[in-house]
Tab-separated table of C-alpha atoms in Angstrom:
chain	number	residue	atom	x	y	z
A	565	UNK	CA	-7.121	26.116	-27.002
A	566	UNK	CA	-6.044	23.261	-29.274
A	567	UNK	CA	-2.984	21.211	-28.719
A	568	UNK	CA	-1.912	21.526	-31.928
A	569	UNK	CA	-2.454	24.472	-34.830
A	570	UNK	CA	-5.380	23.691	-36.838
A	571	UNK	CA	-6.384	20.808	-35.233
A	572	UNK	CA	-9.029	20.984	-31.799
A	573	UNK	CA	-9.671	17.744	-29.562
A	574	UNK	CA	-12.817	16.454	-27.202
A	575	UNK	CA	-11.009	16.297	-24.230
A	576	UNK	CA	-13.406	14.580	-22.176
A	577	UNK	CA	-13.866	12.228	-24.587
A	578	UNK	CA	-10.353	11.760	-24.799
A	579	UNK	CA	-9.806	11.581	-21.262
A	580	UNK	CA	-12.655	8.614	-20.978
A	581	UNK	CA	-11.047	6.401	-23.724
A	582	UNK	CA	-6.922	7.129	-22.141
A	583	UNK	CA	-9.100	6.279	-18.184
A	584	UNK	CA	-10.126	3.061	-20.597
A	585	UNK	CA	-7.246	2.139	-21.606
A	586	UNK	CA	-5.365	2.536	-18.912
A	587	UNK	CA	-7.211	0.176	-16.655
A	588	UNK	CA	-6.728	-2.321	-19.265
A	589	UNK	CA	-3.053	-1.839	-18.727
A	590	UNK	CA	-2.514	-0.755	-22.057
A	591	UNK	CA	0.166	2.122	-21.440
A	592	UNK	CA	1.457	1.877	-24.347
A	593	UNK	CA	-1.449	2.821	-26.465
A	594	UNK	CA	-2.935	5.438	-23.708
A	595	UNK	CA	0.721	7.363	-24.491
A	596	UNK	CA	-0.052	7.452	-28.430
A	597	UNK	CA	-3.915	8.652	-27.962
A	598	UNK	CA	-2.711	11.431	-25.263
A	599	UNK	CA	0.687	12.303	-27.110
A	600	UNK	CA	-0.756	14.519	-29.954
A	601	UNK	CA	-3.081	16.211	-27.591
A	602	UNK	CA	-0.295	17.590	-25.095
A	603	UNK	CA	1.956	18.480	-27.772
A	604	UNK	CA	3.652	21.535	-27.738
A	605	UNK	CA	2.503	21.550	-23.932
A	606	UNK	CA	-0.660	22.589	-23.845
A	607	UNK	CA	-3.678	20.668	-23.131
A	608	UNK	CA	-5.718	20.269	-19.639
A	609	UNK	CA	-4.062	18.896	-16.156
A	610	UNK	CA	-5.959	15.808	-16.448
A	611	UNK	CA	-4.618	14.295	-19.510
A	612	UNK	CA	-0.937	15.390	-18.358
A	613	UNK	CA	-1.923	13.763	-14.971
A	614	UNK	CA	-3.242	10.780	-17.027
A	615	UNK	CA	0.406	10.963	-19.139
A	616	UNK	CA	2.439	10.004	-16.206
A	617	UNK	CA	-0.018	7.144	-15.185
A	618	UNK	CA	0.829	5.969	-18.525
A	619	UNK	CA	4.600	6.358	-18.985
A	620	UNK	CA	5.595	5.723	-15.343
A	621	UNK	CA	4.837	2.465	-15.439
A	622	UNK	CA	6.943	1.441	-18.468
A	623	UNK	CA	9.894	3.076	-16.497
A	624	UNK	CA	10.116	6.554	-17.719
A	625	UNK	CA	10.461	7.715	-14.323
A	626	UNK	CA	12.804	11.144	-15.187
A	627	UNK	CA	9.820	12.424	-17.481
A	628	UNK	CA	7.013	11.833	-15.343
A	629	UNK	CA	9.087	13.380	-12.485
A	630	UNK	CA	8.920	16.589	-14.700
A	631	UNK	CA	5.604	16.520	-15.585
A	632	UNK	CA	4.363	15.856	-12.156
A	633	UNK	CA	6.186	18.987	-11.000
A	634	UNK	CA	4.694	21.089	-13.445
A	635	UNK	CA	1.349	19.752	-12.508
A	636	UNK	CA	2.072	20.674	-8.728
A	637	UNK	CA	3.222	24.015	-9.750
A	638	UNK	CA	0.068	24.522	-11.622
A	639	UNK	CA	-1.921	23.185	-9.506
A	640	UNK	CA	-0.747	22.966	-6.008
A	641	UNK	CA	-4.006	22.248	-4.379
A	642	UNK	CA	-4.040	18.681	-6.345
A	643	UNK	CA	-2.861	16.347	-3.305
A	644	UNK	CA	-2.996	13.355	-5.283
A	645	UNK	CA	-0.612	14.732	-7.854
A	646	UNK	CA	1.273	15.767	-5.052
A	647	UNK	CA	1.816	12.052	-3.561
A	648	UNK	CA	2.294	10.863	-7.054
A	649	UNK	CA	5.138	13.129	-6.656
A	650	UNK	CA	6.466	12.643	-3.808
A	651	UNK	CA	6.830	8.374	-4.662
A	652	UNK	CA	8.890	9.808	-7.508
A	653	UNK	CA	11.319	12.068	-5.779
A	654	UNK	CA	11.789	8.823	-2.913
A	655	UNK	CA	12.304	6.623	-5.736
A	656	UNK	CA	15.142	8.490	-6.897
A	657	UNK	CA	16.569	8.935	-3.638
A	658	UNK	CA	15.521	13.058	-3.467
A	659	UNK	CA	14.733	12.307	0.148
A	660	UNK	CA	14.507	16.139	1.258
A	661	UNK	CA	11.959	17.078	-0.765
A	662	UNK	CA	10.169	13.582	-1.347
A	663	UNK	CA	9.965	13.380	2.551
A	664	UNK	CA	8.126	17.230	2.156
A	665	UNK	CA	5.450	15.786	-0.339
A	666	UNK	CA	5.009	12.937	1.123
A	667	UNK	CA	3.172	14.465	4.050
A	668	UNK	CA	0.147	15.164	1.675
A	669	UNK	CA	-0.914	11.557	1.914
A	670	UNK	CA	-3.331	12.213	4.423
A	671	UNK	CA	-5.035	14.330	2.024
A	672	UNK	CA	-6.142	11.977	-0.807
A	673	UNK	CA	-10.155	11.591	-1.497
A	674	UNK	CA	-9.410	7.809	-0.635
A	675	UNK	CA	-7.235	8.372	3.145
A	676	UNK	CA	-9.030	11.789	4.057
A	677	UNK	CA	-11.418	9.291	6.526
A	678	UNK	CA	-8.096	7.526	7.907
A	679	UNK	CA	-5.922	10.451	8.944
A	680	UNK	CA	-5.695	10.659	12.766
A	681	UNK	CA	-6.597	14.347	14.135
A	682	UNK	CA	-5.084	15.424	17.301
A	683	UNK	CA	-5.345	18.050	19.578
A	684	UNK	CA	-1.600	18.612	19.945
A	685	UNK	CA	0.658	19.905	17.900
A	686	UNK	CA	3.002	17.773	15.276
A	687	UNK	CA	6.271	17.504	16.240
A	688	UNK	CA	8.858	18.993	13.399
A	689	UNK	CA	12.309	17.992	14.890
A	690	UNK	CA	12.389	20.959	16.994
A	691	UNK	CA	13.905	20.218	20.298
A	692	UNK	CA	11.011	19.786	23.477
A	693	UNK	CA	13.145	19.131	26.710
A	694	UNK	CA	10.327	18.357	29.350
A	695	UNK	CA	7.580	17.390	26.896
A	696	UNK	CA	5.746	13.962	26.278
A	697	UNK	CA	6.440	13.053	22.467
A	698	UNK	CA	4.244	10.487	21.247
A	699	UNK	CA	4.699	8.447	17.905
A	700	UNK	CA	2.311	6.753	16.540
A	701	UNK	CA	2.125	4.396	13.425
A	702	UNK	CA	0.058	4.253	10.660
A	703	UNK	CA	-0.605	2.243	7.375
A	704	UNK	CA	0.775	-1.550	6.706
A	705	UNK	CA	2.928	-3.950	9.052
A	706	UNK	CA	5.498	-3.713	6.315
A	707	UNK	CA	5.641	0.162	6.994
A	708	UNK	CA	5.760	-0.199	10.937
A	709	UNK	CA	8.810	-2.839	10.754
A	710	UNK	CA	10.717	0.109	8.817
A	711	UNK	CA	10.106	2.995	10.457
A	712	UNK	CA	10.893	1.712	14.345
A	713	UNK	CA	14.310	2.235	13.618
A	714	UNK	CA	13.740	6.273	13.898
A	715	UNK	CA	11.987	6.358	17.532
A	716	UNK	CA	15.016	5.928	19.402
A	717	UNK	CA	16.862	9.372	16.937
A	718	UNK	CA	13.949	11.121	17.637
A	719	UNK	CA	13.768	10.319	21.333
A	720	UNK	CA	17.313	11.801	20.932
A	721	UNK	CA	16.727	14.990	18.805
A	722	UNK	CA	13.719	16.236	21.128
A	723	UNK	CA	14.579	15.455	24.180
A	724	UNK	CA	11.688	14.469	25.203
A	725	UNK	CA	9.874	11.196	26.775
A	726	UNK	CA	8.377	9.124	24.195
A	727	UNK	CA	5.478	7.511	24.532
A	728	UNK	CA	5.036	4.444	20.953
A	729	UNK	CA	1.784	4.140	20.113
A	730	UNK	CA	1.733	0.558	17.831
A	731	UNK	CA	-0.782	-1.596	16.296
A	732	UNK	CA	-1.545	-4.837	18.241
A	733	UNK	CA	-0.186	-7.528	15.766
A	734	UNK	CA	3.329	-5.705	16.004
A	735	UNK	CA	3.484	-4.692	19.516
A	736	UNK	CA	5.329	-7.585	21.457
A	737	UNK	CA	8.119	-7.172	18.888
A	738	UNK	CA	8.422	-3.496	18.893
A	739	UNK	CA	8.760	-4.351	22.505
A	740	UNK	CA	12.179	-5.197	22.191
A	741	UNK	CA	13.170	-2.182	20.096
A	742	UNK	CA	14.856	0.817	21.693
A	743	UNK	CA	13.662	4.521	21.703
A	744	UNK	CA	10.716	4.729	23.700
A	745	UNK	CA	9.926	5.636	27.173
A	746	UNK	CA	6.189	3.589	26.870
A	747	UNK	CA	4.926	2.069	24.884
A	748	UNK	CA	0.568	1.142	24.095
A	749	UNK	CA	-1.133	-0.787	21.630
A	750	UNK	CA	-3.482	1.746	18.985
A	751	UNK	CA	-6.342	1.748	20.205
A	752	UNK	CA	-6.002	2.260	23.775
A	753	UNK	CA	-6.343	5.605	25.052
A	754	UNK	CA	-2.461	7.447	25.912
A	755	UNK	CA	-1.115	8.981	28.576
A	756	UNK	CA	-1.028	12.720	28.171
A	757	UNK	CA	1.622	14.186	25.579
A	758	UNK	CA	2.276	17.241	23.552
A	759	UNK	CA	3.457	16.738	20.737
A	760	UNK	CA	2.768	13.669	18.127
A	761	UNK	CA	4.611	12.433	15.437
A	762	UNK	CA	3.041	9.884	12.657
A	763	UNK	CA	5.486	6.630	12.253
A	764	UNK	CA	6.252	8.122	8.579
A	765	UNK	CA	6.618	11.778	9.343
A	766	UNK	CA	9.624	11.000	11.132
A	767	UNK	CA	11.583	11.005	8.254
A	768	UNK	CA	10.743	14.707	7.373
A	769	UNK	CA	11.459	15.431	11.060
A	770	UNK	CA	14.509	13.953	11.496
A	771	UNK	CA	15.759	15.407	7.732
A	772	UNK	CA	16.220	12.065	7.662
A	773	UNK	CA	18.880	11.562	4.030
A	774	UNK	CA	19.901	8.620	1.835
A	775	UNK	CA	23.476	8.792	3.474
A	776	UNK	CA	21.673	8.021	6.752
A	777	UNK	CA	20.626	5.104	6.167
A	778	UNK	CA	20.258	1.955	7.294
A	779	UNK	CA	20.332	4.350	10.604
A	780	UNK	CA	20.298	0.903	12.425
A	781	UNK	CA	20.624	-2.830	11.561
A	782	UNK	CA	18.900	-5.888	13.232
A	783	UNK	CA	16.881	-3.351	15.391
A	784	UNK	CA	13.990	-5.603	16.011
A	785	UNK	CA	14.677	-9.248	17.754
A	786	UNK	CA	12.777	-12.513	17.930
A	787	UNK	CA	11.579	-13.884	21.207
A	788	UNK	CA	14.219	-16.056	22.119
A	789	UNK	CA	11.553	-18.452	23.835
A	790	UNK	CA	9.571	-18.700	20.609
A	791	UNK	CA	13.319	-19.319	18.750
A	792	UNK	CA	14.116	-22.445	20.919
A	793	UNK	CA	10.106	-23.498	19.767
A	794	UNK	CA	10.629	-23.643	16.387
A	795	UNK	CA	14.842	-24.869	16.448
A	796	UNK	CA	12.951	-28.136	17.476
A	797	UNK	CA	10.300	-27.926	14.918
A	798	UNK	CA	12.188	-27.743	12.266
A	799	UNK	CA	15.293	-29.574	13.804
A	800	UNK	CA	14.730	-32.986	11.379
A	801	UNK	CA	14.523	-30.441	8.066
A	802	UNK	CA	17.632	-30.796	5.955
A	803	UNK	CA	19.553	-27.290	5.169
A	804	UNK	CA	19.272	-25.005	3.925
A	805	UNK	CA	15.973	-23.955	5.047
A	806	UNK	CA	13.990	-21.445	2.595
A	807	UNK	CA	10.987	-19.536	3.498
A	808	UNK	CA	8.239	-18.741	0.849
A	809	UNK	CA	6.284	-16.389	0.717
A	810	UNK	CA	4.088	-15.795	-2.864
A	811	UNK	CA	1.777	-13.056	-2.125
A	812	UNK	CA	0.960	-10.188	-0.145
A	813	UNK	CA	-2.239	-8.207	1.128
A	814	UNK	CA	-5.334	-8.878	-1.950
A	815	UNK	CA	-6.461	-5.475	-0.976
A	816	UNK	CA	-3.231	-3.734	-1.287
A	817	UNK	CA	-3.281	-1.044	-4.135
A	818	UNK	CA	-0.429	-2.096	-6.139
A	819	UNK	CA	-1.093	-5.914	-5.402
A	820	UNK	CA	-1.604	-6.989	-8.993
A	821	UNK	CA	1.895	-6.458	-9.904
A	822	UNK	CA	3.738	-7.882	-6.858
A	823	UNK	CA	2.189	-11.233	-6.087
A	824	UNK	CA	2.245	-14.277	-7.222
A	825	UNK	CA	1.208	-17.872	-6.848
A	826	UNK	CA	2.847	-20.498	-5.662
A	827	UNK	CA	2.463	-22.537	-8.950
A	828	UNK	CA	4.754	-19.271	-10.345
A	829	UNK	CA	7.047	-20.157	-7.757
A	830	UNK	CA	7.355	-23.691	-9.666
A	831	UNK	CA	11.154	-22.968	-11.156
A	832	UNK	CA	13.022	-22.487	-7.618
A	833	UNK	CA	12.373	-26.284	-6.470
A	834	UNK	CA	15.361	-28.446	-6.596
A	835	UNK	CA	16.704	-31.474	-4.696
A	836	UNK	CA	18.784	-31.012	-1.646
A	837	UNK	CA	16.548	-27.743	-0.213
A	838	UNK	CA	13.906	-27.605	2.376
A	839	UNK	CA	11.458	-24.657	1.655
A	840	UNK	CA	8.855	-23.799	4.109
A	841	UNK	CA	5.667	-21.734	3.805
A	842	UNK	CA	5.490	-18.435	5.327
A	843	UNK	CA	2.379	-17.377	3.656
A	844	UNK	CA	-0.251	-16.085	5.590
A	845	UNK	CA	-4.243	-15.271	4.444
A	846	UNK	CA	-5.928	-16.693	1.398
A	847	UNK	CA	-3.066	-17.521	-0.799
A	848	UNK	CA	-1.711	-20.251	1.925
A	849	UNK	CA	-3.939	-22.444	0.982
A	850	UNK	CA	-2.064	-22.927	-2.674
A	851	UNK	CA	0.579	-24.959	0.240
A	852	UNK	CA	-1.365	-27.970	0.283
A	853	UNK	CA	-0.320	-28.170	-3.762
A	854	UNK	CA	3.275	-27.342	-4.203
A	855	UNK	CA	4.881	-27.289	-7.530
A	856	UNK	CA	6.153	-30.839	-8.549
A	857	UNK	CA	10.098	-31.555	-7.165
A	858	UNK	CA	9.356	-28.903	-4.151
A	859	UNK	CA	9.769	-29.702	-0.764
A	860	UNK	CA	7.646	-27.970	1.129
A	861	UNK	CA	6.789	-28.083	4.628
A	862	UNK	CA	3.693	-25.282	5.363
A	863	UNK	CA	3.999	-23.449	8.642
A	864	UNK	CA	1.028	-21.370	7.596
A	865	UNK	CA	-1.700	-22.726	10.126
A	866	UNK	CA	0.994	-22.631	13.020
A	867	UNK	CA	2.097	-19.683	12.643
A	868	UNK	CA	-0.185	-17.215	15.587
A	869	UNK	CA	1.365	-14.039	14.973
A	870	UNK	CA	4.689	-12.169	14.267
A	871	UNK	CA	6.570	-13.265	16.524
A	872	UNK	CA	6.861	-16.902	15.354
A	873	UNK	CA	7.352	-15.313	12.047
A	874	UNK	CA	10.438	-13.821	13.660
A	875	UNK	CA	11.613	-16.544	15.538
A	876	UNK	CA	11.278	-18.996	12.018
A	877	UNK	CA	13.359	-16.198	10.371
A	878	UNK	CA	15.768	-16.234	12.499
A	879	UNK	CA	16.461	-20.279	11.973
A	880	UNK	CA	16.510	-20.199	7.938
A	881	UNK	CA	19.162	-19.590	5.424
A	882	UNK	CA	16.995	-16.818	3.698
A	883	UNK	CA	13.464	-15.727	3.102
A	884	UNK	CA	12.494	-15.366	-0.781
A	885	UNK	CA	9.489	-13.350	-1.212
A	886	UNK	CA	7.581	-11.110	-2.791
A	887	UNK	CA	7.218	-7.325	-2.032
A	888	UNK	CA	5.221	-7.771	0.984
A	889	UNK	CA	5.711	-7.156	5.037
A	890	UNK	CA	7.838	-10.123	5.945
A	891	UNK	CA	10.014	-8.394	3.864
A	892	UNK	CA	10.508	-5.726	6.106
A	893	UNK	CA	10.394	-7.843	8.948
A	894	UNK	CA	13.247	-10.053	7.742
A	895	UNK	CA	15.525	-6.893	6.735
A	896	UNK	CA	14.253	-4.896	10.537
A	897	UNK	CA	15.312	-8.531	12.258
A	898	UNK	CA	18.621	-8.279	10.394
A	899	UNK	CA	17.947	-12.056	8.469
A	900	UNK	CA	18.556	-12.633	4.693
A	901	UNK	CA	15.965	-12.195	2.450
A	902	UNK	CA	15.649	-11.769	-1.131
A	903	UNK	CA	13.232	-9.779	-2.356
A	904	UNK	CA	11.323	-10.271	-6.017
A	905	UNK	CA	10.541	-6.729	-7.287
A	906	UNK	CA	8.068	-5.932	-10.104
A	907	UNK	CA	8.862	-4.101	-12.755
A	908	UNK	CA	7.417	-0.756	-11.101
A	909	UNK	CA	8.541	-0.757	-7.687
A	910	UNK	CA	7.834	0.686	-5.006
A	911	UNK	CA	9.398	4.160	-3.499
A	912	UNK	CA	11.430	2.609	-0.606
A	913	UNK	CA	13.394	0.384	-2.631
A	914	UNK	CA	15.059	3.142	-5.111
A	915	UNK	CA	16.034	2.238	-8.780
A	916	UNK	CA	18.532	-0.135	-10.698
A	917	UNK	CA	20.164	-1.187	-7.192
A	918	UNK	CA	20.239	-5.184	-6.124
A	919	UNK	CA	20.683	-3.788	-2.767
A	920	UNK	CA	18.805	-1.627	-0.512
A	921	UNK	CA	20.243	0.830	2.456
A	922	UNK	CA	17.291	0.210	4.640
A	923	UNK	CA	18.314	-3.424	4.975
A	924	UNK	CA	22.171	-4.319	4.473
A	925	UNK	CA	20.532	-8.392	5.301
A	926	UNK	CA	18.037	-7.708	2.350
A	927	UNK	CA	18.940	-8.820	-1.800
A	928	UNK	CA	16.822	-7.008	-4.474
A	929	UNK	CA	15.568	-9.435	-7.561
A	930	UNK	CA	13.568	-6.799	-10.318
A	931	UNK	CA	11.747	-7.439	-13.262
A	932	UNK	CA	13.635	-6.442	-16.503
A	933	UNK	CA	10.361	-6.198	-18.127
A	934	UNK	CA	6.719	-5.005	-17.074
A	935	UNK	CA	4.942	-8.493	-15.651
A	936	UNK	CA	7.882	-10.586	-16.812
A	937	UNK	CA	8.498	-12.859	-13.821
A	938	UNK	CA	10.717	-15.912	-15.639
A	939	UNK	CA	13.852	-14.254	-15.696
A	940	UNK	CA	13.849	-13.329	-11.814
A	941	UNK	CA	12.726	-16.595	-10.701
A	942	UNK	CA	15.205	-18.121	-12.931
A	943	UNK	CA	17.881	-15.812	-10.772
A	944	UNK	CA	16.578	-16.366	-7.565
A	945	UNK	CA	16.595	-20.294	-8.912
A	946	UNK	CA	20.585	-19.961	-9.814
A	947	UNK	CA	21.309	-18.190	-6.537
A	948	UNK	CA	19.336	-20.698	-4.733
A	949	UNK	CA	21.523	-23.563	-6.159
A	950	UNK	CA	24.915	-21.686	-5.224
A	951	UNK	CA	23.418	-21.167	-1.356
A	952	UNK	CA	22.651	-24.684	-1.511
A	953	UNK	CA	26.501	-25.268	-2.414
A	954	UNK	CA	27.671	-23.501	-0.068
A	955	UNK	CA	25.703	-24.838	2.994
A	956	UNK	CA	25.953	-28.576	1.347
């Protein structure tokens, strides 16, 4: 059937050149080729699918909320539409029903290998006096730091003894969180439970709103050993102290449009602040060449794991980085951080807000314009100059 009367399309052919132009980045001109196709809407799920990857990211995040939930209604076996989805109803705060689509992300060609299968049921919020709950996390650092704050309200809500299943990197700080009975690193085989709970389901478990949140503040701690380490490293630095960090995971999906380099980071230098380097993996190296009038001190090669990240946050005036997981580590350790978004962010930090109720500690810098960078780095410059006021 033709989009439009009198006129009849090669879809496939279509849908190749929109795929083209789309990795290219070229949204705008992927809208005008797919446009006349879908008017009067008609046309196949693909190009409406391929509509949304086009709009969404120049901020039309209302329409391709409705088209998205046409495409699930017409197709409801199409998981990733279904995730797409989901990000959209979390971005615009619809946590009840984002948190309901959001479970599908197990079921994407690409995480179908990473999903972890278990014998025992999933636990639903239900309460299980007597049982063994355990909770287990999945995905990025970034996403383990935010969720920890839920183990202890679903300890509550079940009744039941939790056992916290974390990755190794993270599990000497979630040490020191509350909410669990006992707690193993991934990897090693657990006690006996059953029920389980992914890290990120607890949300849909828990019914877990908007007006919940933050749920709890400054939930993780640093080691206060590892503090009293680095109070004397940095003792001779002058205030205030600045972390850095410029880029996040290369292999992260959305990496392109939140990181950096630290040549971009080139307008926050100015006299009278010490910044030091956070950065961890390849991009650290760009420490050993800071932008000209920038003093830097790198704490990259130093740094063993997260808990001296920790313990540095907890000694500097405020971490400025991009979307990454110290991030989440800053805002779950209750320290300042401010937080350069791009233009498309993601889910967890909402829309047209320069705060976030995950993280009262945590100030939100966006882009005003798709891969426009100046103007935020020019605010985070200004705000930089009135913290350096104010500890001067």
């Amino acid at each position: 059937m033709s989009a439009q009367a009198g006129a009849t399309f090669d879809y496939d052919a279509i849908f190749q050149q929109a795929a083209a132009l789309l990795k290219e980045a070229r949204f705008e001109e992927a809208e005008a080729l797919l446009r006349p196709v879908l008017a009067g809407g008609s046309g196949p799920i693909p190009l409406w699918k391929q509509l949304v990857y086009a709009i969404r990211p120049q901020g039309r995040f209302e329409e391709s909320r409705q088209i998205l939930e046409m495409v699930v209604q017409t197709t409801p076996g199409d998981m990733g539409a279904r995730f797409d989805f989901s990000e959209i109803l979390l971005l615009q705060g619809e946590f009840t029903r984002g948190w309901r689509e959001y479970r599908f992300r197990y079921r994407l060609d690409h995480t179908l290998m990473i999903e972890r299968h278990m014998q025992k049921p999933r636990w639903e919020g239900q309460l299980i006096s007597g049982k063994t709950l355990l909770i287990h996390d999945e995905q990025g650092f970034g996403d383990t730091f935010q969720f920890l704050r839920l183990v202890a309200r679903a300890r509550e809500r079940s009744g039941a003894r939790v056992i916290l299943e974390v990755n190794a990197e993270s599990l000497a700080l979630a040490r020191r969180c509350a909410g669990y009975d006992e707690i193993i690193a991934r990897g090693t085989i657990p006690p006996a439970f059953d029920f389980h709970c992914e890290l990120m389901s607890l949300p849909m478990a828990l019914g877990l709103q908007l007006s919940d949140l933050p749920v709890s503040a400054g939930y993780l701690s640093a080691d206060p050993a590892r503090v009293e380490e680095w109070r004397t490293r940095l003792a001779a630095l002058r205030r205030p102290l600045v972390g850095l960090v410029w880029a996040g995971r290369p292999a992260h999906g959305n990496d392109a449009r939140r990181s950096m380099t630290l040549a971009d980071f080139a307008p926050l230098a100015q006299e009278g602040i010490s910044f030091v380097s956070l950065q961890k993996g390849p991009a650290a190296a760009q420490s050993a060449n800071p932008p000209e009038g920038m003093a830097l001190v790198s704490l990259s090669e130093e740094i063993r794991d997260f808990d001296d990240t920790a313990a540095i946050m907890t000694l500097l005036d405020v971490v400025v980085s991009v979307d990454s997981s110290p991030v989440h580590l800053a805002g779950a350790l209750g320290c300042p951080a401010w937080v350069l978004l791009p233009f498309l962010p993601d889910w967890r930090w909402l829309l047209q807000r320069e705060d976030t109720p995950w993280y009262p500690s945590v100030r939100l810098f966006r882009q005003q314009r798709r891969g426009e960078w100046g103007p935020v780095l020019q605010s985070v410059s200004a705000a930089l100059g009135g913290l350096r006021d104010g500890v001067a």
